[in-house]
Coordinates of C-alpha atoms and ligand atoms in Angstrom, one line a residue:
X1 CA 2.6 84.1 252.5
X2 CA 2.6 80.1 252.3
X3 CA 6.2 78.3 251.9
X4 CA 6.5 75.2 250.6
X5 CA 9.1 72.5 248.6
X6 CA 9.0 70.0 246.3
X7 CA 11.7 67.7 248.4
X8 CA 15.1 69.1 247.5
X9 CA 15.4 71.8 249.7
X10 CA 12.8 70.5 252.6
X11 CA 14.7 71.4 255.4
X12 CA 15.9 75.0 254.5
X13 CA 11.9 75.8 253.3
X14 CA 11.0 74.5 256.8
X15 CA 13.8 77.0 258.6
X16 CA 12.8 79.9 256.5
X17 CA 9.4 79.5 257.3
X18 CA 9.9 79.3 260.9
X19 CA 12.2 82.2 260.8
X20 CA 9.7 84.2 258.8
X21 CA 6.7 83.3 261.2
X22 CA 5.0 81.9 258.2
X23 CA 3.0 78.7 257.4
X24 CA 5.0 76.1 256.1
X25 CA 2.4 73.7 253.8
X26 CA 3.6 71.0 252.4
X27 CA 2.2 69.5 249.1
X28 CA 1.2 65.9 248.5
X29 CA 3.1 64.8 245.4
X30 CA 3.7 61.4 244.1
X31 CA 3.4 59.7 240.5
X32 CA 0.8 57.9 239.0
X33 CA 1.4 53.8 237.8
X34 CA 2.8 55.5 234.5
X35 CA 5.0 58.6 236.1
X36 CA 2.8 61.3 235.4
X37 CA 3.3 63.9 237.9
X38 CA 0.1 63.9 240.7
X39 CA 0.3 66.8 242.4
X40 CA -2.1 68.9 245.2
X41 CA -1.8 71.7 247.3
X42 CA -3.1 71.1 250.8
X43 CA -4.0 74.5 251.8
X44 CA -5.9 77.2 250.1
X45 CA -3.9 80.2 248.0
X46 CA -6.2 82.4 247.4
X47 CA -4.9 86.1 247.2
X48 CA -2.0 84.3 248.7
X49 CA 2.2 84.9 248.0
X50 CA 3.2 81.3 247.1
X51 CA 7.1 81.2 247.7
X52 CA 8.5 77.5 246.7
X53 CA 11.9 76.1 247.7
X54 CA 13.6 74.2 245.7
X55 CA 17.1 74.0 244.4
X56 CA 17.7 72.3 241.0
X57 CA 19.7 69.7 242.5
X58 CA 19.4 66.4 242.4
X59 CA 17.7 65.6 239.3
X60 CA 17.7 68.9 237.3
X61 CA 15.1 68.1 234.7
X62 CA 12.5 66.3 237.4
X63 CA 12.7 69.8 239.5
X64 CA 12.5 72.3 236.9
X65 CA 8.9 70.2 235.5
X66 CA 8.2 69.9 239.2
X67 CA 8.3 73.8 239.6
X68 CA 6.5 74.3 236.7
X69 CA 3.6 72.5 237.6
X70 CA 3.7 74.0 241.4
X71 CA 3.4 77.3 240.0
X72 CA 0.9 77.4 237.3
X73 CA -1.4 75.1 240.0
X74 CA -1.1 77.7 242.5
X75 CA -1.8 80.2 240.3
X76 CA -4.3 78.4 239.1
X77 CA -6.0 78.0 242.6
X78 CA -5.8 81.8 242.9
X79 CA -2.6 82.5 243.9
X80 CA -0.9 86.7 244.0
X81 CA 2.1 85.6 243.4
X82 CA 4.6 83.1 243.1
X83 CA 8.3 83.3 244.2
X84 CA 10.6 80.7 243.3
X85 CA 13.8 80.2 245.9
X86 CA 16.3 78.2 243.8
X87 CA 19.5 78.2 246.4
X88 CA 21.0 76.7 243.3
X89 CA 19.8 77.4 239.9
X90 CA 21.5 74.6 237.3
X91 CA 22.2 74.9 233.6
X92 CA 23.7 78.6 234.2
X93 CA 27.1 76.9 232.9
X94 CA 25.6 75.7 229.7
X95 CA 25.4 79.7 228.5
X96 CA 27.0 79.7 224.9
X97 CA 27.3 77.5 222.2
X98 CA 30.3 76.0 222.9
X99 CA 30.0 73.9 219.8
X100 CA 27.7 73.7 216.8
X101 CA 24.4 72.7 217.7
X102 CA 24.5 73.0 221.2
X103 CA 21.8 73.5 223.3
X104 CA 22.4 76.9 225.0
X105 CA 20.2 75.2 228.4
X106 CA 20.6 78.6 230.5
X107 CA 18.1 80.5 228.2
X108 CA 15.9 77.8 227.9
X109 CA 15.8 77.2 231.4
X110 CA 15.0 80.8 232.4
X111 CA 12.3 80.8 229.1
X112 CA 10.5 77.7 231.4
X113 CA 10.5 80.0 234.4
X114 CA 9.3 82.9 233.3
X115 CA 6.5 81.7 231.7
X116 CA 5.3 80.4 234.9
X117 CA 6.7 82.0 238.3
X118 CA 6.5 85.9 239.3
X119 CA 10.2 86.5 241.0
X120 CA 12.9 84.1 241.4
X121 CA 15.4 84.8 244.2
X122 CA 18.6 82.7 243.9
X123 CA 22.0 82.7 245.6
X124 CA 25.7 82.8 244.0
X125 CA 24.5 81.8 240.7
X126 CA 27.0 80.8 237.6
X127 CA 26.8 84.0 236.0
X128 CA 30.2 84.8 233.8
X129 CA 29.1 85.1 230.3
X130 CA 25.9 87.3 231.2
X131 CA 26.1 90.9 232.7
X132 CA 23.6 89.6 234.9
X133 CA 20.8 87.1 235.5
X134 CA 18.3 89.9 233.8
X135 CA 19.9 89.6 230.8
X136 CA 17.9 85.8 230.7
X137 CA 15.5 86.5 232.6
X138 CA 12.0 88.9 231.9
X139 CA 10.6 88.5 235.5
X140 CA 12.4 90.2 238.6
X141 CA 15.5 87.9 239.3
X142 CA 17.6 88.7 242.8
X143 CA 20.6 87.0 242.8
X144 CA 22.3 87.2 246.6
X145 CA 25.1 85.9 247.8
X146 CA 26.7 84.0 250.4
X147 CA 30.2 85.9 250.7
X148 CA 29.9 87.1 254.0
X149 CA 28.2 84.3 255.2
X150 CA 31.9 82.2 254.0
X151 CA 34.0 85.5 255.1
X152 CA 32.1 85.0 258.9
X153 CA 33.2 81.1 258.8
X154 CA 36.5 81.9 257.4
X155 CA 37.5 84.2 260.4
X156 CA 36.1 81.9 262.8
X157 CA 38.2 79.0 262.0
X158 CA 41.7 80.8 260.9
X159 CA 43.3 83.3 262.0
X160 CA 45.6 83.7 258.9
X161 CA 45.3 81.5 255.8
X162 CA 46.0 82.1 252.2
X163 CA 42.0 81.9 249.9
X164 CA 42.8 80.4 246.5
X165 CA 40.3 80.4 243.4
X166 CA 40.7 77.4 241.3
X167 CA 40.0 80.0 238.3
X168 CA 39.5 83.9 237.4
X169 CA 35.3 82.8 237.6
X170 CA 35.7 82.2 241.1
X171 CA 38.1 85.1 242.0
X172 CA 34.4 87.0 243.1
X173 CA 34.4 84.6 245.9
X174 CA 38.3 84.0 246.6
X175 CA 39.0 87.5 246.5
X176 CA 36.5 89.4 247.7
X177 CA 36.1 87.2 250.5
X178 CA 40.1 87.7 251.3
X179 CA 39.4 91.1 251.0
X180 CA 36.8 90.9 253.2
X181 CA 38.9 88.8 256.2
X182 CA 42.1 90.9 255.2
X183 CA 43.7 87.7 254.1
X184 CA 46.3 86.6 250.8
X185 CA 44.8 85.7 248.0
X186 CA 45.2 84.1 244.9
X187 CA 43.8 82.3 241.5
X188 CA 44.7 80.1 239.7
X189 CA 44.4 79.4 235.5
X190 CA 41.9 76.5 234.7
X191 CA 41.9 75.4 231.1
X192 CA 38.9 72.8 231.0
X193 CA 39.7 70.2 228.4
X194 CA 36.4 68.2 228.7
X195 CA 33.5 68.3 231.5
X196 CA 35.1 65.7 233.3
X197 CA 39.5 67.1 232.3
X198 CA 40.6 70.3 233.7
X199 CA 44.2 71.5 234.9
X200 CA 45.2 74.6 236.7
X201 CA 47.9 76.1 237.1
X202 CA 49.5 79.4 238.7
X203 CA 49.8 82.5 236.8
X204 CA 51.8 85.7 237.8
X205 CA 50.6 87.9 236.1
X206 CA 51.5 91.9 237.4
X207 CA 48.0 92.6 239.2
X208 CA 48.0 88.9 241.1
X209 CA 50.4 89.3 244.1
X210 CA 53.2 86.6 244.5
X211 CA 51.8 84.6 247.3
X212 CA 53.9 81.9 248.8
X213 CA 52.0 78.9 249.7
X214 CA 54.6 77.0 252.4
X215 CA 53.4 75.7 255.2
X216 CA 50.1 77.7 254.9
X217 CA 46.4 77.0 255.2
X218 CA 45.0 77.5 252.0
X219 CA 41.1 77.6 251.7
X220 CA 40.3 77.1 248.1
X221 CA 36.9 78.5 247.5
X222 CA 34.3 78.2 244.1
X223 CA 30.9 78.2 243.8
X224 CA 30.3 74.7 242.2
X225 CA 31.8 71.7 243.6
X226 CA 30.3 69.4 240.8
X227 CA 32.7 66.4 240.0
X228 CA 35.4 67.4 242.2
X229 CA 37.7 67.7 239.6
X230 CA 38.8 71.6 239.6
X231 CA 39.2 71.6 243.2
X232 CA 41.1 68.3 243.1
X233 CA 43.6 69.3 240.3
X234 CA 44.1 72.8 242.6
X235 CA 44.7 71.1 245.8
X236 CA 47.1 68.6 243.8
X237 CA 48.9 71.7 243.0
X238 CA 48.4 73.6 246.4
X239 CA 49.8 70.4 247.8
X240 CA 53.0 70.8 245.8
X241 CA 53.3 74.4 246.5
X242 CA 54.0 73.2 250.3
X243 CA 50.4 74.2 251.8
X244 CA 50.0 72.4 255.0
X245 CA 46.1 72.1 255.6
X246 CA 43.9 72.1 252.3
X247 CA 40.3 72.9 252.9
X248 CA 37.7 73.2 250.0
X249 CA 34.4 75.6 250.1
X250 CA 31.7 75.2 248.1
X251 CA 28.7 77.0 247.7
X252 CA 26.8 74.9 245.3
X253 CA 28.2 71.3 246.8
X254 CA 26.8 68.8 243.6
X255 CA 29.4 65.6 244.4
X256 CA 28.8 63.9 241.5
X257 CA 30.9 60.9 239.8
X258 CA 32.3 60.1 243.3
X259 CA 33.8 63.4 244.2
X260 CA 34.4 63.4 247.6
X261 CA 37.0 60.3 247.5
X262 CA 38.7 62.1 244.4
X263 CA 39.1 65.1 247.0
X264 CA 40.7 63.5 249.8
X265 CA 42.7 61.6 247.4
X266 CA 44.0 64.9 246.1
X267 CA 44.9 66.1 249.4
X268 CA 41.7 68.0 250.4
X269 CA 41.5 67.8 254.2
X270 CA 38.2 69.4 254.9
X271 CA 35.0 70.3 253.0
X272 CA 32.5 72.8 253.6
X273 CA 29.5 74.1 251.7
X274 CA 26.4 75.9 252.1
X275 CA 23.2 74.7 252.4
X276 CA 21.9 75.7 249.3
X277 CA 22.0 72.3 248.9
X278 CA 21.5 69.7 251.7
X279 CA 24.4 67.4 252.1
X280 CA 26.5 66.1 255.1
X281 CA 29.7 68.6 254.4
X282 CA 27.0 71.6 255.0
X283 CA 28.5 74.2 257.2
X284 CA 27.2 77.7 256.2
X285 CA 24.0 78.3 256.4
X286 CA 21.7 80.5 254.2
X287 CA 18.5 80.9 255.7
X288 CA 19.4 84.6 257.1
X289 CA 19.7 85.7 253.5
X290 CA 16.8 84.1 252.1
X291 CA 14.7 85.6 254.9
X292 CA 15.8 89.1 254.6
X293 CA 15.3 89.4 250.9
X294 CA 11.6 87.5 251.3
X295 CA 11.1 90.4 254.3
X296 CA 9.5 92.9 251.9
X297 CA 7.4 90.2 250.2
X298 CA 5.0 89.0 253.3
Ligands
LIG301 C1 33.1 76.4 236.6 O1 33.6 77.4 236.1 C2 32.6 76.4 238.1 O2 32.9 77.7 238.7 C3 33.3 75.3 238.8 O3 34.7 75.5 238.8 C4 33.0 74.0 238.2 O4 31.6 73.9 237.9 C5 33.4 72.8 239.0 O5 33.1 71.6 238.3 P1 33.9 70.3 238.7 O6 33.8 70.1 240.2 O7 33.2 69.3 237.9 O8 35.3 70.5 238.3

């Protein structure tokens, strides 16, 4: 088995590797005077597994063509097989029609992909309108994920807090991860106006316990912290509620469109995210996960 990356997700490739005793090669890749993609593998893949890391985060487009042309070149040079690791697989959200002539990007995305990798392992993906990720993709596609890496940092750092989902979607992190630590939980309702307009509020309805947020710490947890705005409208709310200490996880942490100010402004107080993909707020680390599922593949 040969790891490698195409630059998003360097540093979790090189940990996997190390953790999996296995060669860590990186490619040369740069762009000729007019952009075109130059690309070259510096080791040889024959009969070899070719695993590539690589979320699809930053610059969604570039990584996905990137990916594309990792894969058909190693297979190409006489690669097995090729795995793709996306941590964190983008355009999952864009999986309807929301209006006429939309692109449904999800589908297409996954069309790209399984034209041209084997297996793609990924980890808390946006799946909500799909049963599953099988249901867009034809090649094997494992989706792990991270909950009890989040339930292990949650019990370190509290010994009683109340874990609030921003909306139902994220109540298969906020509440099974409560259920997980034994703590409260609740969600809130998120009615998203426009990409950039969302407002929550809180719903009792008969099967969501009556939680009172005073003078608690309330850990609001989603998968995607992308403009900052669904976690800033809850902690606006949370704030009002009484909470004392406000801290956002994030799987997926994106931080677009200046995010991070708009979530201290709101009254966030710490952030945390995974790995998945590499940015300074990083605090739970995947690379356990990735390794065991890659275990049966070297
Ligand atoms: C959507 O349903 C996701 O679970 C997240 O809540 C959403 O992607 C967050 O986006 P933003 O940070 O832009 O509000």
């Amino acid at each position: 088995m040969i790891i490698t990356s195409l630059g998003n997700s360097l540093k979790l490739a090189q940990e996997l590797a190390k953790k999996l005793n296995v060669t860590y090669s990186p490619l040369t890749i740069s762009a000729f005077p007019d952009e075109d993609l130059y690309l070259k593998f510096n080791i040889s893949l024959k009969r070899k597994t070719l695993v590539i890391v690589e979320s699809l985060f930053p610059y969604s487009q570039k990584s996905l063509l990137d990916i594309i042309f990792t894969a058909e070149t190693a297979k190409d040079l006489g690669a097995k097989k090729v795995i793709l690791i996306a941590p964190y697989l983008a355009y999952m959200r864009q999986d309807k029609r929301f209006h006429p002539g939309e692109a449904i990007s999800s589908k297409i995305m996954a069309k790209l992909l399984n034209d041209s990798v084997d297996k793609l392992i990924t980890i808390d993906p946006h799946v909500h309108r799909y049963k599953s990720l099988q249901q867009v993709f034809k090649i094997p596609a494992v989706s792990l994920t991270s909950n009890h890496l989040i339930a292990a940092y949650v019990k370190k750092h509290w010994k009683n807090a109340v874990l609030l989902g921003p909306d139902w979607e994220s109540s298969q992190w906020a509440a099974r991860i409560a259920e997980e630590v034994g703590f409260e939980s609740t969600i809130l309702e998120k009615t998203r106006h426009s990409s950039r307009h969302v407002s929550v509020k809180l719903v009792k309805t008969p099967n969501l316990k009556a939680v009172s947020l005073q003078g608690k710490n309330v850990v609001i947890i989603d998968d995607i912290i992308s403009t900052g705005k669904t976690i800033a409208e809850a902690a606006k709310l949370v704030r009002r509620l009484g909470a004392k200490m406000i801290t956002a996880i994030g799987v997926h942490g994106l931080f677009v469109e200046n995010a991070l100010p708009k979530l201290k402004k709101a009254g966030v107080n710490r952030i945390v995210t995974s790995n998945c993909i590499e940015h300074k707020s990083n605090g739970i680390d995947v690379v356990t996960i990735l390794a065991d599922s890659l275990k049966k593949e070297k």
